[in-house]
Phi, psi and omega in degrees: 000134181293147179296151182272150172242021181280115185293319182297319179295320177298314182296326176295316179297319180294323182292339181262349184291144182253339181220093184262135173234151175243133176236114185240156179227196189299332180298337178296325185259003182301320181289350176271002178089011180265126184296140173284176185272343182196181174065022174207154182300327181263012182295151191300311185276001168278343184243347178224147180278116181297335178294329182269342188236001185211041175222150176300326180297320180294321180293320179294323183283320184213075181295335180293312178297320179297316182290329174300315180297311184285331174297317179295315179296319181299318179296320179294318182291329177297326182277342183290147179245142175302148178253180187300331179294320176300315182293322180299315179293324181293335178297337179287349174264000178265116191307312181297321179291316180298321181297331178278319187274316184221073188292345185268352185251153169284175181306124181295148171268132178260111177263114182244141175274353185279149180249013188272352178066011181294317180296322179294317181297323177292316178302319181291344180269356177291152175299146180295153178295146178278153176299136181098347176299143182299321178242094182255019179291158180305139184298330180299337178286352180277003181227142173240116177270089192293335179253015176092195188211126184292344179267007177247137177238157176230132178286132180284352179258297185266354176071013178297136181247135183214140174259137178210131173259015177298140183292342185228126174258337178207127184299327182295322179292320178296317179298320178298313181293322179297321178296320178293320181295330180280001178087001180273157174273104187297117180261356182295115178287140175252128180258165184300322183284355176264357178284166178306129184231159179293112186108349175083183182298337183272006180307133187233035172102001179292151173243021179290152176301128182086353179215040189267353180084003180289158179292132175272153171230152175298137180274065176239156182270118179266166177303132181095352178256155182263125174306126188296338183249023183296325178295318178297319179297316180299320179295319179295321179296325182294336178257007185278133174245001173209115181246124175259116180258119189235118170066034177224146182279356178071016178228035186300323185273004178272089189273357186300327182291344181270357182059036176282134182307146187300325183293339179280341187270006178286102187248154173298147183294346180281346181279119189225145175292160182302325180299326179293322177297316179298319179295323179296316179298317179297317181298327180275008177089011181274179182247138179239128177238130183249131173242111185209159182294321179215177181289150178215172182302130177096352182300327184294343181267357183273169180269323180228143179220119179240108185267143180133173177301128186293339176290347175257316185287320184298309180299326181288311185290321179281346182057056183236017180301317180293322178298316179299315181297325180283322183281326181228078186302334183275354182285000000 
């Protein structure tokens, strides 16, 4: 049977669901100006080789080139603004809105494949929970960034992890980018000791944890690495009875199309494409609803399918435009 696009039927199913999860991909942030990973002329891997820019081996071989790439992306993501789809999903973490839309479920967990932190930033802008709310846990706990976060770094020496929205992690990278922006061919050489380091540019020889001077790396999941919270995600999926799939083609873990060498593709068995999560929810008797720009593999097996830009379909189908206006008047 073909999936339904009946909004009223979807809202009825959502109102009865007891364990709701959200699974989002690059399409969620497309309206914010962030390039998707494929299927578009400006998609990331159409313009950059993932073998050179998204593997641990590449970082070990040429950390300078890798940091130039991630510094540029980080600067772009800092300028990006959440779009209406981010706000629509965030209303489900707002207790009064959730009580109206899905009164039988606790606060849904949003599992995102995106590394841009836009969904997290919107959640953090919600009003704090009132005392006595059934779920008064920090709003940041309502999201799992399964592929990491470009604004988080990890020291390769002491393993210290830190989040920073500062525009500059290393002055040399900023100088390099400024020279490129001015139309000049940047001749400034960047050396390994000028890359982002534990303790920052002002590091003066300390070996303390968090200030040891070690090379930092972006805390994102590269090809060949296992998402650190994949076990937690699998457990949540096993108890899910309503899965909202937003802006993903459901084939994220199928790396063969990127021509990544086979030895890099040896993945832990817990790493699964989005379609597998949807299939698991369906097998357990749950409901799957997809919000995507166009059709993708596995859509025929879902219960609901809403095609179009998710920044348009989500607010309409969830009926949260008024909630968005009240919670974020400037949007």
